[in-house]
Amino acid sequence: MALGRQKEHWEMLFFFIVSFHAYAVRCSDQTPSTEFNKSSLLPPGAERRSGRSKLTRHLLKEYETYVRPVYEMSTVTDVKYGLALTQIIDMDERNQRITLNVWLRQKWNDEFLVWNKSDYEDVDTIQIPATSIWRPDIVLYNNVDEEFAHIKMDTLSIITSDGNVFWMAPAILKSSCKVEVLHFPFDRQNCSLKFGSWAYNGVELNLSSLNELTQADVSDYINNGEWDLVNAPIKRNERYYGCCVEAFPDLTFTIILQRRPLFYVFNLLLPNCLIACLTLMGFYLPPDSGEKVTMVITNLLALIVFHQLLSESLPPTSDRVPLVALYFTAMIVMVSLSCVMTIWVLNLHYHDGHTHRVPNWVRKVVFGVLARIMRIKRADSGSDMSVEAMNSLSRELNSAANNEGMFSNSHTETNSNRYCCLENGRLIFKSVSSFSKTEERERLLDKHSNPKMFVMSDKTERDIGEILRHVRHFSQRVLAKEKKNHNLKEWKEIAYIMDRMLLVIFFILFLMVTLTLILSAMRPV
């Protein structure tokens, strides 16, 4: 029994060995066909990608990103630098800085990144992150950004088999820009962007323009609503600094911008001109309206508000004063002077005719010269005649009052008679006893020989004298009132003439100041 079981075990072991051998032979025969099927299932280009991966591992193996990629330290690394301007984000005149959206382009040769294409399945170009290789330390010298630059550093660089590296990265640059405000808002600004190496001098790194361009690339530029891009020239410079003996090369991109003045013309200049015109109309407003000074002061306050708005949009610099600021200041001075002149004219208009008489020289200058120049005719030229007539009447009454004590209460010649007669249209009082001859006295007293003479008694003489005193008093009051009204009328006419003259003078000043601003703005910058 034991021998039979042992024999059975040996037969099973032999059968297992034979079966395993046959399976191994069959698997070895089918292995080539299995490998062929696996390679046939790979997508197209998988072998090339594997070559790129192998090349990338080979190039970056033991690569030092902080070492200038040359085998001989005397070799100069030529860096081609270019800039593509895409957008002007902001032009901050008050802080004197400009914010730009640009594309930075750099090209150089890296001797450590050279390979033979045939060794890597004819791979001629690869893309490697820029952070994994050496890059020129090109910086913006006049940068004002707190983070020094908003540059996307993790973009891919394009490398060819001969070692040429091309790297392009988008960036937001904030650069200082000295703003020239003289011709604001018709100004042109030149903002310079100075790029150069921070550590490598000209012996180690030579900086030049990409593709030998003379200006920045503006083919993808987006127009700005406030500024027109005039030009963006490139200039290469070499400068010596106090730290080093060798010169440091740099590229300066000058962004030339021309302001579009339409916004400021309609929101600052045009309202200012309209306010000035309203101030001129203040001289045309009648003084009796009572609103002349109020109107001028309101215009003055409006100009001050516009001047404040202008000062908030300009840089606080004392180098040069903008022409528009001078224009606003001139308008404020003109309106202030017009306020003073308006008060003076109102003072003339409301002069007291009783205490203030018009001087003769003022009458000659205003009525004789200025009225003719302004072609203003006086309203009534006969008022002077009435004053002369009143003066003549006053003289006549005074003469009659002084004739031989006509108005005295006591009479020295009680027994003599007096007579009254008309001579040359004048009333004459005489005493009969004044004649020396009796014949002459009788002839004068004869009514038939002289009908214009009659003899007065003492009572009649006193009554006539009383009447003449009242007439004289009344005439003097009328004369004083007439003179007062005449003086008032003359002062009002003088105020009217001065109002028109000031209107013309201020209008000429306004035109001169405005034309000066326009002609100055039209000058080439």
Coordinates of C-alpha atoms in Angstrom, one line a residue:
M1 CA 0.0 0.0 0.0
A2 CA 2.8 2.5 0.9
L3 CA 4.7 1.7 -2.2
G4 CA 1.7 2.3 -4.4
R5 CA 1.0 5.8 -2.9
Q6 CA 4.6 6.8 -3.3
K7 CA 4.6 5.9 -6.9
E8 CA 1.4 7.9 -7.5
H9 CA 3.1 11.0 -5.9
W10 CA 6.1 10.7 -8.2
E11 CA 3.8 10.5 -11.3
M12 CA 1.9 13.6 -10.3
L13 CA 5.2 15.6 -9.7
F14 CA 6.5 14.5 -13.1
F15 CA 3.3 15.6 -14.8
F16 CA 3.4 19.0 -13.1
I17 CA 7.1 19.5 -14.3
V18 CA 6.2 18.6 -17.9
S19 CA 3.2 20.9 -17.9
F20 CA 5.1 23.9 -16.6
H21 CA 7.9 23.3 -19.1
A22 CA 5.4 23.3 -22.0
Y23 CA 3.7 26.5 -20.7
A24 CA 7.1 28.2 -20.4
V25 CA 8.0 27.3 -24.0
R26 CA 4.6 28.6 -25.3
C27 CA 5.0 31.9 -23.4
S28 CA 8.5 32.4 -24.8
D29 CA 7.2 31.8 -28.3
Q30 CA 4.4 34.4 -27.9
T31 CA 6.5 37.3 -26.3
P32 CA 7.6 39.0 -29.5
S33 CA 4.1 39.3 -30.8
T34 CA 3.0 40.7 -27.5
E35 CA 5.6 43.4 -27.5
F36 CA 4.7 44.3 -31.0
N37 CA 1.1 44.7 -30.1
K38 CA 2.0 47.0 -27.2
S39 CA 4.1 49.3 -29.4
S40 CA 1.4 49.4 -32.0
L41 CA -1.0 50.7 -29.4
L42 CA 1.2 53.8 -28.5
P43 CA -0.2 57.1 -29.9
P44 CA 1.7 58.9 -32.7
G45 CA 4.6 61.1 -31.5
A46 CA 5.1 59.2 -28.2
E47 CA 8.6 58.1 -29.2
R48 CA 9.5 61.9 -29.9
R49 CA 8.0 63.0 -26.6
S50 CA 10.0 60.5 -24.9
G51 CA 13.0 62.0 -26.7
R52 CA 12.1 65.5 -25.5
S53 CA 11.7 64.2 -22.0
K54 CA 15.1 62.5 -22.2
L55 CA 16.6 65.7 -23.6
T56 CA 15.1 67.9 -20.9
R57 CA 16.5 65.6 -18.2
H58 CA 19.8 65.7 -19.9
L59 CA 20.0 69.5 -20.2
L60 CA 18.8 70.3 -16.7
K61 CA 21.0 67.7 -15.1
E62 CA 23.5 69.6 -12.9
Y63 CA 22.4 72.9 -14.5
E64 CA 23.2 76.0 -12.4
T65 CA 20.6 78.8 -12.9
Y66 CA 22.8 81.4 -11.2
V67 CA 25.9 80.9 -13.4
R68 CA 26.3 82.9 -16.6
P69 CA 26.0 80.2 -19.4
V70 CA 29.5 80.5 -20.9
Y71 CA 32.5 78.1 -20.8
E72 CA 35.0 81.0 -21.1
M73 CA 34.4 83.9 -18.7
S74 CA 35.8 86.3 -21.3
T75 CA 32.9 85.5 -23.6
V76 CA 30.3 88.3 -23.7
T77 CA 26.7 87.2 -23.5
D78 CA 24.7 89.1 -26.1
V79 CA 21.1 89.8 -24.9
K80 CA 18.6 91.1 -27.4
Y81 CA 15.8 93.0 -25.6
G82 CA 12.5 94.1 -27.0
L83 CA 9.2 95.5 -25.7
A84 CA 5.7 95.3 -27.1
L85 CA 3.3 98.0 -25.8
T86 CA -0.2 96.8 -25.5
Q87 CA -2.1 99.3 -23.3
I88 CA -1.7 102.4 -21.3
I89 CA -3.5 101.6 -18.1
D90 CA -3.0 104.9 -16.2
M91 CA -1.2 108.2 -16.4
D92 CA -1.1 109.7 -13.0
E93 CA 0.0 113.3 -13.5
R94 CA -0.3 114.2 -9.8
N95 CA 2.1 111.5 -8.7
Q96 CA 4.0 111.6 -11.9
R97 CA 4.0 108.0 -12.9
I98 CA 2.7 105.8 -15.7
T99 CA 1.3 102.3 -15.6
L100 CA 1.7 100.2 -18.8
N101 CA 0.7 96.7 -19.9
V102 CA 3.6 95.3 -22.0
W103 CA 5.1 92.1 -23.3
L104 CA 8.8 91.8 -22.5
R105 CA 10.9 89.9 -25.1
Q106 CA 14.5 88.6 -24.5
K107 CA 16.8 86.5 -26.6
W108 CA 20.3 85.2 -25.8
N109 CA 22.6 82.3 -26.3
D110 CA 23.1 79.6 -23.6
E111 CA 26.1 77.5 -24.2
F112 CA 24.9 74.9 -21.6
L113 CA 21.8 74.2 -23.5
V114 CA 23.3 72.9 -26.8
W115 CA 22.6 69.4 -28.1
N116 CA 22.8 67.2 -31.2
K117 CA 19.5 66.7 -32.8
S118 CA 20.3 63.3 -34.1
D119 CA 20.9 62.0 -30.6
Y120 CA 17.4 62.9 -29.5
E121 CA 15.2 61.8 -32.4
D122 CA 15.7 65.0 -34.4
V123 CA 14.2 67.2 -31.6
D124 CA 15.2 70.8 -32.6
T125 CA 13.1 72.9 -30.2
I126 CA 12.0 72.4 -26.6
Q127 CA 10.0 74.5 -24.1
I128 CA 11.4 74.8 -20.6
P129 CA 10.1 77.0 -17.7
A130 CA 12.1 80.2 -17.5
T131 CA 12.6 79.7 -13.8
S132 CA 14.6 76.5 -14.5
I133 CA 17.3 78.2 -16.6
W134 CA 19.6 81.2 -16.3
R135 CA 18.0 84.6 -17.2
P136 CA 19.5 88.0 -17.7
D137 CA 18.8 90.2 -14.7
I138 CA 17.3 93.0 -16.8
V139 CA 15.3 95.4 -14.6
L140 CA 13.4 98.6 -15.0
Y141 CA 15.7 101.3 -13.5
N142 CA 13.0 103.9 -13.0
N143 CA 10.4 101.5 -11.5
V144 CA 8.0 102.8 -8.8
D145 CA 6.1 99.6 -8.1
E146 CA 6.2 98.4 -4.5
E147 CA 6.9 94.9 -5.7
F148 CA 9.4 96.2 -8.2
A149 CA 7.6 94.5 -11.2
H150 CA 4.5 92.6 -12.0
I151 CA 6.2 90.1 -14.4
K152 CA 4.9 86.6 -14.9
M153 CA 8.1 84.6 -14.4
D154 CA 6.7 81.1 -14.8
T155 CA 6.2 81.4 -18.5
L156 CA 7.9 78.9 -20.9
S157 CA 11.1 79.8 -22.7
I158 CA 11.7 78.4 -26.2
I159 CA 15.2 76.8 -26.7
T160 CA 16.7 75.7 -30.0
S161 CA 19.4 73.0 -30.5
D162 CA 22.1 75.7 -31.0
G163 CA 21.5 77.2 -27.6
N164 CA 19.4 80.2 -28.5
V165 CA 16.9 81.0 -25.8
F166 CA 13.8 83.2 -26.5
W167 CA 11.7 84.2 -23.5
M168 CA 8.6 86.4 -23.7
A169 CA 6.6 87.4 -20.6
P170 CA 3.7 89.7 -20.0
A171 CA 4.2 92.4 -17.4
I172 CA 2.5 95.4 -15.7
L173 CA 5.1 98.2 -15.4
K174 CA 4.9 101.2 -13.2
S175 CA 7.5 103.8 -14.1
S176 CA 8.2 107.3 -13.0
C177 CA 7.4 109.9 -15.6
K178 CA 8.3 113.6 -15.3
V179 CA 5.1 115.4 -16.3
E180 CA 5.4 118.6 -18.3
V181 CA 2.3 120.7 -17.3
L182 CA 3.1 124.0 -19.1
H183 CA 0.7 123.4 -22.0
F184 CA -1.9 121.5 -20.1
P185 CA -4.4 120.3 -21.5
F186 CA -2.7 120.5 -24.9
D187 CA 0.5 118.9 -23.6
R188 CA 2.7 116.1 -24.9
Q189 CA 4.5 113.8 -22.4
N190 CA 7.7 111.9 -22.8
C191 CA 7.9 108.9 -20.5
S192 CA 11.1 107.0 -20.5
L193 CA 11.5 103.3 -19.6
K194 CA 15.1 102.5 -18.8
F195 CA 16.0 98.8 -18.9
G196 CA 19.4 97.4 -18.1
S197 CA 21.3 94.7 -16.2
W198 CA 21.6 95.2 -12.5
A199 CA 24.8 93.1 -11.9
Y200 CA 26.5 92.5 -15.2
N201 CA 28.5 95.3 -16.8
G202 CA 29.2 95.7 -20.5
V203 CA 32.2 93.4 -20.5
E204 CA 30.0 90.5 -19.4
L205 CA 26.6 91.3 -20.9
N206 CA 26.0 93.3 -24.0
L207 CA 22.4 94.6 -24.3
S208 CA 20.9 95.6 -27.6
S209 CA 17.6 96.0 -29.4
L210 CA 15.8 92.8 -30.5
N211 CA 15.9 92.5 -34.3
E212 CA 17.7 95.8 -34.4
L213 CA 14.4 97.7 -34.1
T214 CA 14.4 101.5 -33.6
Q215 CA 11.1 101.6 -31.8
A216 CA 8.9 99.5 -29.6
D217 CA 6.3 97.1 -31.1
V218 CA 2.9 98.7 -31.1
S219 CA 1.1 96.3 -33.5
D220 CA -1.1 95.1 -30.6
Y221 CA -1.6 98.5 -29.0
I222 CA -5.1 99.3 -27.6
N223 CA -6.1 102.9 -28.0
N224 CA -6.5 105.0 -24.8
G225 CA -9.4 107.4 -24.3
E226 CA -7.2 110.2 -22.9
W227 CA -3.9 109.8 -24.6
D228 CA -2.7 109.3 -28.2
L229 CA 0.4 107.3 -28.7
V230 CA 2.7 109.3 -31.0
N231 CA 5.9 107.2 -31.0
A232 CA 8.0 104.9 -28.9
P233 CA 11.6 105.1 -30.0
I234 CA 14.5 103.0 -28.6
K235 CA 17.9 104.4 -27.7
R236 CA 20.9 102.4 -26.4
N237 CA 23.1 104.1 -23.8
E238 CA 26.2 103.3 -21.9
R239 CA 26.7 104.9 -18.5
Y240 CA 29.4 104.8 -15.9
Y241 CA 28.3 104.5 -12.3
G242 CA 30.3 105.3 -9.1
C243 CA 30.3 101.7 -8.0
C244 CA 32.2 100.2 -11.0
V245 CA 34.9 100.9 -13.5
E246 CA 33.2 99.4 -16.5
A247 CA 30.2 100.9 -18.3
F248 CA 26.7 99.5 -18.0
P249 CA 24.7 99.4 -21.2
D250 CA 20.9 100.1 -21.1
L251 CA 18.0 100.5 -23.5
T252 CA 15.7 103.5 -23.1
F253 CA 12.2 103.2 -24.5
T254 CA 10.6 106.7 -24.7
I255 CA 6.8 106.6 -24.8
I256 CA 5.6 109.8 -26.4
L257 CA 2.0 110.7 -25.6
Q258 CA -0.3 113.4 -26.8
R259 CA -3.2 114.3 -24.6
R260 CA -6.7 114.5 -26.0
P261 CA -8.0 117.9 -24.7
L262 CA -11.7 117.5 -25.5
F263 CA -12.6 116.5 -22.0
Y264 CA -10.9 119.4 -20.3
V265 CA -12.1 121.9 -22.9
F266 CA -15.7 121.1 -22.3
N267 CA -15.5 120.7 -18.5
L268 CA -13.0 123.4 -17.6
L269 CA -12.1 125.9 -20.3
L270 CA -15.6 126.4 -21.8
P271 CA -17.4 127.0 -18.4
N272 CA -14.6 129.4 -17.5
C273 CA -15.1 131.4 -20.7
L274 CA -18.9 131.5 -20.2
I275 CA -18.5 132.7 -16.6
A276 CA -16.1 135.5 -17.9
C277 CA -18.7 136.5 -20.5
L278 CA -21.4 136.7 -17.8
T279 CA -19.1 138.9 -15.8
L280 CA -18.8 141.2 -18.8
M281 CA -22.6 141.3 -19.0
G282 CA -22.5 142.7 -15.4
F283 CA -21.4 146.0 -16.8
Y284 CA -24.4 146.0 -19.1
L285 CA -26.8 145.5 -16.3
P286 CA -28.5 148.7 -15.1
P287 CA -27.4 150.0 -11.7
D288 CA -31.0 150.4 -10.5
S289 CA -31.5 146.6 -10.8
G290 CA -29.6 146.1 -7.6
E291 CA -28.0 142.8 -8.7
K292 CA -24.7 144.0 -10.3
V293 CA -22.4 143.2 -7.3
T294 CA -24.2 140.0 -6.5
M295 CA -23.8 138.7 -10.0
V296 CA -20.1 139.5 -10.1
I297 CA -19.4 137.9 -6.7
T298 CA -21.2 134.8 -7.8
N299 CA -19.1 134.5 -10.9
L300 CA -16.0 135.0 -8.9
L301 CA -16.9 132.2 -6.6
A302 CA -17.6 129.9 -9.5
L303 CA -14.2 130.6 -11.0
I304 CA -12.5 129.9 -7.7
V305 CA -14.3 126.5 -7.6
F306 CA -13.1 125.6 -11.2
H307 CA -9.6 126.7 -10.3
Q308 CA -9.6 124.3 -7.3
L309 CA -10.8 121.4 -9.6
L310 CA -7.9 122.2 -11.9
S311 CA -5.3 122.3 -9.2
E312 CA -6.4 118.8 -8.0
S313 CA -5.6 117.2 -11.3
L314 CA -2.1 118.7 -11.7
P315 CA 1.1 117.7 -10.0
P316 CA 2.1 119.9 -7.1
T317 CA 5.2 121.2 -8.8
S318 CA 6.8 124.7 -8.7
D319 CA 9.0 124.2 -11.8
R320 CA 6.6 125.7 -14.3
V321 CA 3.0 127.0 -14.0
P322 CA 0.5 125.6 -16.5
L323 CA -0.8 128.1 -19.0
V324 CA -4.4 127.1 -18.1
A325 CA -3.7 127.9 -14.5
L326 CA -2.4 131.3 -15.5
Y327 CA -5.5 131.8 -17.6
F328 CA -7.8 130.9 -14.6
T329 CA -5.8 133.2 -12.4
A330 CA -6.1 136.1 -15.0
M331 CA -9.8 135.5 -15.1
I332 CA -10.1 135.6 -11.4
V333 CA -8.1 138.9 -11.3
M334 CA -10.3 140.3 -14.0
V335 CA -13.5 139.4 -12.3
S336 CA -12.2 140.8 -9.0
L337 CA -11.3 144.1 -10.8
S338 CA -14.7 144.1 -12.4
C339 CA -16.3 143.8 -8.9
V340 CA -14.3 146.8 -7.7
M341 CA -15.2 148.8 -10.8
T342 CA -18.8 147.9 -10.4
I343 CA -18.8 149.2 -6.9
W344 CA -17.1 152.4 -8.2
V345 CA -19.8 152.8 -10.9
L346 CA -22.6 152.3 -8.4
N347 CA -21.0 155.0 -6.2
L348 CA -21.0 157.4 -9.2
H349 CA -24.6 156.5 -10.0
Y350 CA -25.8 157.2 -6.5
H351 CA -23.8 160.4 -5.9
D352 CA -25.5 163.1 -3.9
G353 CA -26.3 165.9 -6.3
H354 CA -26.5 168.6 -3.5
T355 CA -23.2 168.0 -1.9
H356 CA -21.1 166.6 -4.8
R357 CA -21.0 168.7 -7.9
V358 CA -19.4 167.4 -11.1
P359 CA -16.0 169.0 -11.5
N360 CA -15.4 170.8 -14.7
W361 CA -12.5 168.6 -15.7
V362 CA -14.6 165.5 -15.2
R363 CA -17.4 167.0 -17.3
K364 CA -14.9 167.8 -20.1
V365 CA -13.2 164.4 -20.0
V366 CA -16.3 162.2 -19.8
F367 CA -18.8 164.2 -21.8
G368 CA -16.3 165.8 -24.2
V369 CA -14.0 162.8 -24.9
L370 CA -15.3 159.4 -23.6
A371 CA -18.9 160.0 -24.7
R372 CA -17.7 160.7 -28.2
I373 CA -15.4 157.7 -28.3
M374 CA -18.2 155.4 -27.0
R375 CA -20.7 157.2 -29.4
I376 CA -23.1 158.0 -26.5
K377 CA -25.4 160.9 -26.8
R378 CA -26.6 162.7 -23.8
A379 CA -30.3 162.3 -23.0
D380 CA -31.2 166.1 -22.6
S381 CA -28.9 169.0 -23.7
G382 CA -31.3 171.7 -22.6
S383 CA -30.9 171.3 -18.9
D384 CA -27.9 173.6 -18.9
M385 CA -30.0 176.4 -20.4
S386 CA -32.5 176.1 -17.6
V387 CA -29.8 176.4 -15.0
E388 CA -28.4 179.5 -16.8
A389 CA -31.9 181.0 -16.8
M390 CA -32.3 180.4 -13.1
N391 CA -28.9 182.0 -12.4
S392 CA -29.9 185.0 -14.5
L393 CA -33.2 185.3 -12.6
S394 CA -31.4 185.2 -9.3
R395 CA -29.0 187.9 -10.4
E396 CA -31.9 190.1 -11.5
L397 CA -33.7 189.6 -8.2
N398 CA -30.6 190.5 -6.2
S399 CA -30.1 193.6 -8.3
A400 CA -33.7 194.7 -7.8
A401 CA -33.4 194.1 -4.1
N402 CA -30.5 196.4 -3.8
N403 CA -32.0 199.3 -5.7
E404 CA -32.1 202.3 -3.3
G405 CA -33.4 200.5 -0.3
M406 CA -36.4 199.1 -2.1
F407 CA -37.0 196.5 0.5
S408 CA -36.2 198.6 3.6
N409 CA -39.0 199.4 6.1
S410 CA -37.8 203.0 6.7
H411 CA -37.8 205.6 3.9
T412 CA -35.7 208.7 3.9
E413 CA -37.6 210.3 1.2
T414 CA -41.2 210.5 2.6
N415 CA -42.3 213.4 0.5
S416 CA -40.8 212.2 -2.7
N417 CA -42.4 209.8 -5.1
R418 CA -40.9 206.8 -6.8
Y419 CA -41.5 205.5 -10.2
C420 CA -41.3 202.2 -11.9
C421 CA -40.4 201.7 -15.6
L422 CA -39.3 199.0 -18.1
E423 CA -36.0 199.5 -19.8
N424 CA -34.7 196.9 -22.3
G425 CA -37.1 194.3 -20.9
R426 CA -35.9 194.9 -17.3
L427 CA -38.0 196.3 -14.4
I428 CA -36.3 199.5 -13.0
F429 CA -37.2 201.3 -9.8
K430 CA -36.0 204.9 -9.3
S431 CA -36.8 207.9 -7.1
V432 CA -38.2 211.0 -8.7
S433 CA -36.0 213.3 -6.6
S434 CA -33.0 211.7 -8.2
F435 CA -33.5 213.9 -11.2
S436 CA -31.8 217.3 -10.9
K437 CA -34.0 219.3 -13.2
T438 CA -37.7 220.0 -12.7
E439 CA -38.5 219.8 -16.5
E440 CA -36.9 216.4 -16.8
R441 CA -38.8 215.1 -13.7
E442 CA -42.1 216.4 -15.1
R443 CA -41.4 214.9 -18.5
L444 CA -40.7 211.5 -17.1
L445 CA -43.8 211.6 -14.9
D446 CA -46.0 212.4 -17.8
K447 CA -48.0 209.3 -18.6
H448 CA -48.6 210.3 -22.1
S449 CA -44.9 210.9 -22.9
N450 CA -43.8 207.7 -21.2
P451 CA -46.6 205.1 -20.9
K452 CA -44.2 202.4 -19.5
M453 CA -43.6 204.4 -16.3
F454 CA -45.9 204.8 -13.3
V455 CA -45.5 206.4 -9.9
M456 CA -45.7 204.2 -6.8
S457 CA -46.8 205.1 -3.4
D458 CA -45.1 203.9 -0.2
K459 CA -47.7 201.2 0.4
T460 CA -47.5 199.9 -3.2
E461 CA -43.7 199.9 -2.9
R462 CA -43.9 197.8 0.3
D463 CA -46.3 195.3 -1.3
I464 CA -44.2 194.9 -4.4
G465 CA -41.1 194.4 -2.3
E466 CA -42.8 191.7 -0.2
I467 CA -43.9 190.0 -3.4
L468 CA -40.4 190.2 -4.8
R469 CA -39.0 188.7 -1.6
H470 CA -41.3 185.7 -1.8
V471 CA -40.5 185.3 -5.5
R472 CA -36.8 185.5 -4.8
H473 CA -37.1 182.9 -2.0
F474 CA -39.2 180.6 -4.2
S475 CA -36.9 181.0 -7.2
Q476 CA -33.9 180.2 -5.0
R477 CA -35.5 177.0 -3.8
V478 CA -36.5 176.0 -7.4
L479 CA -33.0 176.9 -8.5
A480 CA -31.4 174.7 -5.8
K481 CA -33.7 171.8 -6.6
E482 CA -33.0 172.2 -10.3
K483 CA -29.2 172.2 -9.7
K484 CA -29.5 169.1 -7.5
N485 CA -31.5 167.2 -10.2
H486 CA -29.1 168.4 -12.8
N487 CA -26.1 167.1 -10.8
L488 CA -27.8 163.8 -10.1
K489 CA -28.5 163.4 -13.8
E490 CA -24.9 164.2 -14.7
W491 CA -23.6 161.7 -12.2
K492 CA -25.9 159.0 -13.6
E493 CA -24.8 159.8 -17.1
I494 CA -21.1 159.6 -16.0
A495 CA -21.8 156.2 -14.4
Y496 CA -23.6 155.0 -17.6
I497 CA -20.6 156.1 -19.8
M498 CA -18.1 154.5 -17.5
D499 CA -20.1 151.3 -17.5
R500 CA -19.9 151.1 -21.2
M501 CA -16.3 152.0 -21.3
L502 CA -15.4 149.3 -18.7
L503 CA -17.4 146.8 -20.7
V504 CA -15.3 147.5 -23.8
I505 CA -12.0 147.5 -21.8
F506 CA -12.7 144.2 -20.1
F507 CA -13.9 142.6 -23.3
I508 CA -10.6 143.5 -25.0
L509 CA -8.7 142.1 -22.0
F510 CA -10.7 138.9 -22.1
L511 CA -10.0 138.4 -25.8
M512 CA -6.3 139.1 -25.4
V513 CA -5.9 136.6 -22.5
T514 CA -7.9 133.9 -24.4
L515 CA -6.0 134.4 -27.7
T516 CA -2.7 134.3 -25.8
L517 CA -3.7 130.9 -24.3
I518 CA -4.8 129.5 -27.7
L519 CA -1.7 130.7 -29.5
S520 CA 0.6 129.4 -26.8
A521 CA -1.1 126.0 -26.9
M522 CA -0.7 125.9 -30.7
R523 CA 3.1 126.2 -30.4
P524 CA 5.0 123.0 -31.1
V525 CA 6.2 121.3 -28.0

